[in-house]
Coordinates of C-alpha atoms in Angstrom, one line a residue:
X48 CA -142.9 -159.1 -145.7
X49 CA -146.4 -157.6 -145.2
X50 CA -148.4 -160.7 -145.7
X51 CA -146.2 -162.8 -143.4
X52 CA -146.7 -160.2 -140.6
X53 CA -150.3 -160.1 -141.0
X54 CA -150.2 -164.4 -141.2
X55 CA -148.4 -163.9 -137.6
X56 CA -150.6 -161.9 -136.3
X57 CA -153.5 -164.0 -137.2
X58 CA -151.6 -167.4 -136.0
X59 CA -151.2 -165.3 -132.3
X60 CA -155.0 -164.3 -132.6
X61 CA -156.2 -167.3 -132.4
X62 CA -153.6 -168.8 -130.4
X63 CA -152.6 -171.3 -133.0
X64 CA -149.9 -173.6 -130.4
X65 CA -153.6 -173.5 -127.9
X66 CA -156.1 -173.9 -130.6
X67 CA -154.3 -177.2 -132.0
X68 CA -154.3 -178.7 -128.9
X69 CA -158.2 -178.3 -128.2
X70 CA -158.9 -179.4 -132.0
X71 CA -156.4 -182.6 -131.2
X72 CA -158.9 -183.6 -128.2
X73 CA -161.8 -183.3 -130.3
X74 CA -160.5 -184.9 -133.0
X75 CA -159.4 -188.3 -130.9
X76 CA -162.8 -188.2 -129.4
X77 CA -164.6 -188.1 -132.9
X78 CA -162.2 -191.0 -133.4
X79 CA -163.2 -192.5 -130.8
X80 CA -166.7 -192.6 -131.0
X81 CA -168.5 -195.9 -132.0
X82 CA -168.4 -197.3 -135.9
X83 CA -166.5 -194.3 -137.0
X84 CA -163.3 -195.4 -139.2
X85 CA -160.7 -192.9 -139.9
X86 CA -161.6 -190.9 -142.7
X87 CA -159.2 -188.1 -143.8
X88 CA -161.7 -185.9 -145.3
X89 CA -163.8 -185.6 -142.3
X90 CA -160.8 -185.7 -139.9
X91 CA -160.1 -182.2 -141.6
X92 CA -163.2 -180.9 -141.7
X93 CA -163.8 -181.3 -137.7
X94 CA -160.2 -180.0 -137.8
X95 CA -160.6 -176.8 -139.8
X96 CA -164.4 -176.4 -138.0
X97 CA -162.6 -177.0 -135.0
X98 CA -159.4 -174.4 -135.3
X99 CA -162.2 -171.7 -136.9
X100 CA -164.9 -171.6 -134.0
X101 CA -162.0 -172.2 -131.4
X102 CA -160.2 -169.2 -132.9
X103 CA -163.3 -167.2 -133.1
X104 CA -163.6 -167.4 -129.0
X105 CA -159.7 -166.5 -128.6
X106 CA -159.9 -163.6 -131.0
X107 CA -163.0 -162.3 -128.8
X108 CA -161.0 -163.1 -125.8
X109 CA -157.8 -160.6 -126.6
X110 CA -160.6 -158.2 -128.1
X111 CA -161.8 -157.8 -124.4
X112 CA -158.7 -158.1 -123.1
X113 CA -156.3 -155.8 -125.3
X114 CA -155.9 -153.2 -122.3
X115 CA -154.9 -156.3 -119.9
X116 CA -152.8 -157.9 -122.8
X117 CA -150.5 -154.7 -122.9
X118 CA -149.8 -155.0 -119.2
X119 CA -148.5 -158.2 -119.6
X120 CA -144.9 -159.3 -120.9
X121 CA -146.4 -162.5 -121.9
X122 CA -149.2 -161.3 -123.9
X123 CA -148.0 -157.9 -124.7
X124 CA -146.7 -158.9 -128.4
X125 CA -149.9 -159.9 -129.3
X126 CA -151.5 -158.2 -132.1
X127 CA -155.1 -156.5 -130.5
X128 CA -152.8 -155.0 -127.3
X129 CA -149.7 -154.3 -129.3
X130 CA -151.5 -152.1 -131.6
X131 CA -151.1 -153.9 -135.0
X132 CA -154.7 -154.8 -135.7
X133 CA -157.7 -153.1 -134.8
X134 CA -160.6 -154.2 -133.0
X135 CA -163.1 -153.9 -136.1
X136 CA -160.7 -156.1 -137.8
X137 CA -160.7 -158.4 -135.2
X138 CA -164.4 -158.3 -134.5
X139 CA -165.2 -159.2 -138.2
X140 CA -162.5 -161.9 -138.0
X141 CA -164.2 -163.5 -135.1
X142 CA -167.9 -163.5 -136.6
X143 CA -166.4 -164.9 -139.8
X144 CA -164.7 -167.7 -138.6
X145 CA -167.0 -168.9 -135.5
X146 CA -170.0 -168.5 -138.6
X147 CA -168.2 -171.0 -140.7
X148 CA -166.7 -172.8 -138.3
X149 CA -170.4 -173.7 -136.5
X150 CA -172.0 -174.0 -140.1
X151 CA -169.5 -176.5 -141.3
X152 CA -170.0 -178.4 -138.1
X153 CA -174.3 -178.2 -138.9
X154 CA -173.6 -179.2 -142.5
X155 CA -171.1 -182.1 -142.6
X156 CA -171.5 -183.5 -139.2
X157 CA -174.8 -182.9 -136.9
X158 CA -176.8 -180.1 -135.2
X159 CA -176.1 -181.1 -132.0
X160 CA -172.4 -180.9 -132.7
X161 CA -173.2 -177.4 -133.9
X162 CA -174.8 -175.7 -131.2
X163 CA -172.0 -177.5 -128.6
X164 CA -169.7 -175.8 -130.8
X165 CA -171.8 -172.0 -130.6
X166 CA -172.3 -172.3 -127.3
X167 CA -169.1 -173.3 -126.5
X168 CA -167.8 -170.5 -128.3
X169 CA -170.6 -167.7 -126.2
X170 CA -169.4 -169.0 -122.8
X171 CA -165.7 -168.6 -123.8
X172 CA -165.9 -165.2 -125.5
X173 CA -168.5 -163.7 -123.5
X174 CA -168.9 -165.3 -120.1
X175 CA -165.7 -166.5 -118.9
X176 CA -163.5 -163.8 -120.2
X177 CA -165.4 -161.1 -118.6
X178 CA -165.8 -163.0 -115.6
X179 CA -162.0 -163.6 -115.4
X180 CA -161.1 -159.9 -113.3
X181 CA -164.6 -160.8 -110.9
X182 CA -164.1 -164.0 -109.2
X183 CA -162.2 -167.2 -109.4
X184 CA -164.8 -168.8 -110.0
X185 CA -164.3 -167.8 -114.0
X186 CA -162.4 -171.1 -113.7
X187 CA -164.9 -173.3 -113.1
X188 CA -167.0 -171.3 -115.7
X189 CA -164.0 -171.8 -118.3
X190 CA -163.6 -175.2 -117.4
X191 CA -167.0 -176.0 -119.6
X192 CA -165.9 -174.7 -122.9
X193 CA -162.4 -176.0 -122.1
X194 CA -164.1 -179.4 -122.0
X195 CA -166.9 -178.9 -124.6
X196 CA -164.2 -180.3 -127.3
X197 CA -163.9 -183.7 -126.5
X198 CA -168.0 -183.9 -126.5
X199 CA -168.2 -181.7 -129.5
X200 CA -166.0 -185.0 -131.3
X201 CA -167.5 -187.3 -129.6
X202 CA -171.3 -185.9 -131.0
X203 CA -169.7 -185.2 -134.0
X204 CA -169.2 -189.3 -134.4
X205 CA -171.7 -190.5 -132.5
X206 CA -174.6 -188.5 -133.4
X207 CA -175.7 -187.7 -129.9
X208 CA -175.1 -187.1 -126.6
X209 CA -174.1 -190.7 -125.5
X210 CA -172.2 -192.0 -122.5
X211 CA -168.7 -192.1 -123.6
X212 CA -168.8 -188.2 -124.5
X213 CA -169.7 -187.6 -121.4
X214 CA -166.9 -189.5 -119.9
X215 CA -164.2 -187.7 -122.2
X216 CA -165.8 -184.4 -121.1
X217 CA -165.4 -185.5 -117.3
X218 CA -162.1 -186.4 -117.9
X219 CA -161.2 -183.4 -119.4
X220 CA -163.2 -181.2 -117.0
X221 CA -161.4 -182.2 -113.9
X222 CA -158.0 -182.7 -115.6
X223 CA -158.3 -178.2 -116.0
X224 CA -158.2 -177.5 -112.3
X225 CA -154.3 -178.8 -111.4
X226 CA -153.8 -177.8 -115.4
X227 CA -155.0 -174.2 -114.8
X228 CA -153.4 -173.3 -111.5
X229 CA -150.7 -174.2 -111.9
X230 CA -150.1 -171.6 -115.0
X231 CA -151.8 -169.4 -113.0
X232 CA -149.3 -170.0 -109.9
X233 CA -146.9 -169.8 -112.3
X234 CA -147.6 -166.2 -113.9
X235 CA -149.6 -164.9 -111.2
X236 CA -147.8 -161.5 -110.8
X237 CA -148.6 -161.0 -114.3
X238 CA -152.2 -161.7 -113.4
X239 CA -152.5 -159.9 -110.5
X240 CA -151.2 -156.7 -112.6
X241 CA -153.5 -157.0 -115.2
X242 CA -156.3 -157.7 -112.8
X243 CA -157.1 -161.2 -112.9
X244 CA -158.2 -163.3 -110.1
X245 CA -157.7 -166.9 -111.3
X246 CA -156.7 -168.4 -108.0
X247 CA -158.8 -169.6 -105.4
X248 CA -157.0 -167.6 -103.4
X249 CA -157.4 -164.2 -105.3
X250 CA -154.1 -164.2 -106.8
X251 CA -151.6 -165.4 -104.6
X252 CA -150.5 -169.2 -104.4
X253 CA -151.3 -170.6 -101.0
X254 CA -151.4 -174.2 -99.6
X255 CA -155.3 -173.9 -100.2
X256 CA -154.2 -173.8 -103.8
X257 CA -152.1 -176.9 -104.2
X258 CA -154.8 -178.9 -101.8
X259 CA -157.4 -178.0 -104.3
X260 CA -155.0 -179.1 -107.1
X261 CA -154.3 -182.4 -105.2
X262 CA -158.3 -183.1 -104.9
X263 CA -159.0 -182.8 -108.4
X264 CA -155.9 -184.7 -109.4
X265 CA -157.5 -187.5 -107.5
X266 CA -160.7 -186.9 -108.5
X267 CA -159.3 -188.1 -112.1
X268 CA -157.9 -191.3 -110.5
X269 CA -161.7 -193.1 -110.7
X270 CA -162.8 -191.6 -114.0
X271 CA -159.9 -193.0 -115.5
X272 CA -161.8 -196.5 -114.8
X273 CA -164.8 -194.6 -117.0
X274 CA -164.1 -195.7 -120.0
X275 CA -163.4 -199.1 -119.3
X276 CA -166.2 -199.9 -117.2
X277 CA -168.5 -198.3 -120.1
X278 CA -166.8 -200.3 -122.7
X279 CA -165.2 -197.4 -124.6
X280 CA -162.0 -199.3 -124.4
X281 CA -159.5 -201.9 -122.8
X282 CA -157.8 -202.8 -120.2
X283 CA -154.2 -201.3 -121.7
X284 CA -155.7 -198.3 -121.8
X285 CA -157.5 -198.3 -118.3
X286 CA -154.0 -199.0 -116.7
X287 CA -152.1 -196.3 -118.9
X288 CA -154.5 -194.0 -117.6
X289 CA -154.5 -194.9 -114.1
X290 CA -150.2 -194.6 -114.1
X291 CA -151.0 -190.9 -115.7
X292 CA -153.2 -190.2 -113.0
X293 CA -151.4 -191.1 -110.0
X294 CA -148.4 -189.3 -111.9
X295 CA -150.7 -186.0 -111.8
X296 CA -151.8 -186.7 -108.0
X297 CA -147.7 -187.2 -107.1
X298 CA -146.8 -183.5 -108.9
X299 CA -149.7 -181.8 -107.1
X300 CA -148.3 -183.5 -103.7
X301 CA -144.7 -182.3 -104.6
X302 CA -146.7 -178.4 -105.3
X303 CA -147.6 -178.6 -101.5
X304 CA -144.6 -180.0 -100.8
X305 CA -142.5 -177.4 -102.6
X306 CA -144.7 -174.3 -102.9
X307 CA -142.8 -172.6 -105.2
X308 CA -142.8 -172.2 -109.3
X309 CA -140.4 -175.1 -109.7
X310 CA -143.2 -177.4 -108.8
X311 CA -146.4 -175.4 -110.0
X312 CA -144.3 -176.0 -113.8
X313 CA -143.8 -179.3 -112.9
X314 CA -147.5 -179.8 -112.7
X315 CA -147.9 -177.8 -115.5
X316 CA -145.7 -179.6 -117.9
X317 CA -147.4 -182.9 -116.8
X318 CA -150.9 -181.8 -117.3
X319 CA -149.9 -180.7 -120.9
X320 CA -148.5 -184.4 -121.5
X321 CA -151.7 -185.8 -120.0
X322 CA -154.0 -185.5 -122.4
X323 CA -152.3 -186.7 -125.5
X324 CA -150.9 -189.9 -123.2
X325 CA -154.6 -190.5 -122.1
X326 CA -156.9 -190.2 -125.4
X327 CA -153.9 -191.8 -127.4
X328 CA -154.0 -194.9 -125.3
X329 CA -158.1 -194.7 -125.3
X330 CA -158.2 -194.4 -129.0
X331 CA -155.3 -197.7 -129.8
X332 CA -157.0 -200.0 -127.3
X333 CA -160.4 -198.7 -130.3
X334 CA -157.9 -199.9 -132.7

């Protein structure tokens, strides 16, 4: 009973439901990347590098935050704030994994993937999560690491920093603003209790809010022509992304519509479909 509560804890340290999502992004981009074939063994390499330096940054995060964390009824479970592990455990955890996380991306894929991945994992752990109770503008500092996966793949396959990484990192750079207010709308009294100010608006949802949300949702509407135009892929894909895209734009519309949590979730919900709709159709048009 003791080892499966301490496998728990772990799976909430490095918020495993989060972390697979960011590794699946990276791992469709590696995919996609020119003349690389699926290949299982290296699939679960940039997986297990992936989960280890991704987990490394959320462990540092609820190190920070373990005071916050207990304020919270979302958060206040987790094992740092709750009291179940320490923070020298924690800290060790964290050097551990990023270490051979960032090593096995250096040894079995490239340098440049490597360093993406450490500095990734600095400006998460120990930029944006400070910056977080300062000024909103820790989202548009988190938005870099929170992008940094799909050009971490892309690198990874492509053995450099080439044009199509850059579009999947565009992509998924403006795709976080709608994404990330709306949680934030969503648990903002949480936020505002432990501190945080995530909206642009300190913490409270405004109209500013979902106009923001609705210019960056179109924003997304002409990079969806991106990889297309650069060759990355077809035109299934190009309209597939264009239908999610104008789906995002309408749910931010309905958020200034609505202005109230109904709608901030329904924009939420969508942008967690998003992705997966968007690199899965990007990567069969490859196929």
């Amino acid at each position: 009973m003791a080892i499966t509560t301490k496998v728990k804890d772990y799976l909430q340290l490095i918020k495993f439901t989060l972390n697979i999502t960011v590794v699946f992004s990276s791992v469709i981009s590696y995919l996609l990347a020119p003349n690389i074939d699926f290949n299982f063994k290296m699939v679960m390499l940039l997986t297990i590098a992936g989960l280890l330096v991704t987990g490394s940054a959320n462990t540092i995060n609820q190190i920070y935050e373990k005071d916050s964390d207990a304020l919270m009824k979302r958060t206040g479970n987790r094992p740092i704030a709750a009291g179940r592990m320490s923070k020298q455990e924690a800290w060790f955890f964290a050097a551990l994994s990023g270490g051979v996380g960032v090593w096995l991306m250096w040894y079995f894929f490239n340098t440049e993937a490597a360093l993406l991945s450490l500095l990734s994992l600095f400006i998460y752990g120990f930029v944006y999560t400070p910056l977080k109770k300062v000024s909103a503008i820790s989202v548009l500092v988190g938005a870099f690491p929170g992008a940094f996966p799909c050009l971490i793949g892309w690198v990874a396959g492509a053995d450099g920093f080439t044009a199509g990484g850059w579009v999947l990192f565009a992509i998924q750079f403006i795709w976080q603003f709608p994404h990330f207010w709306a949680i934030a709308w969503v648990a903002h009294r949480d936020y505002d209790l432990a501190g945080f100010k995530l909206l642009p608006n300190q913490n409270e949802p405004t109209r500013n809010t979902a106009i923001q949300a609705i210019g960056y949702a179109l924003l997304m509407v002409p990079l969806g022509f991106l990889p297309n135009i650069i060759g990355m892929s077809g035109v299934f894909s190009m309209w597939i992304v264009l239908a999610a895209n104008v789906a995002m734009v309408i749910q931010c519309i309905r958020l200034y519509k609505d202005m109230d949590v109904a709608a901030a979730r329904r924009v939420m919900f969508s942008s967690y479909i998003y992705l997966p709709i968007v690199l899965l159709s990007l990567l069969s048009d490859k196929l």
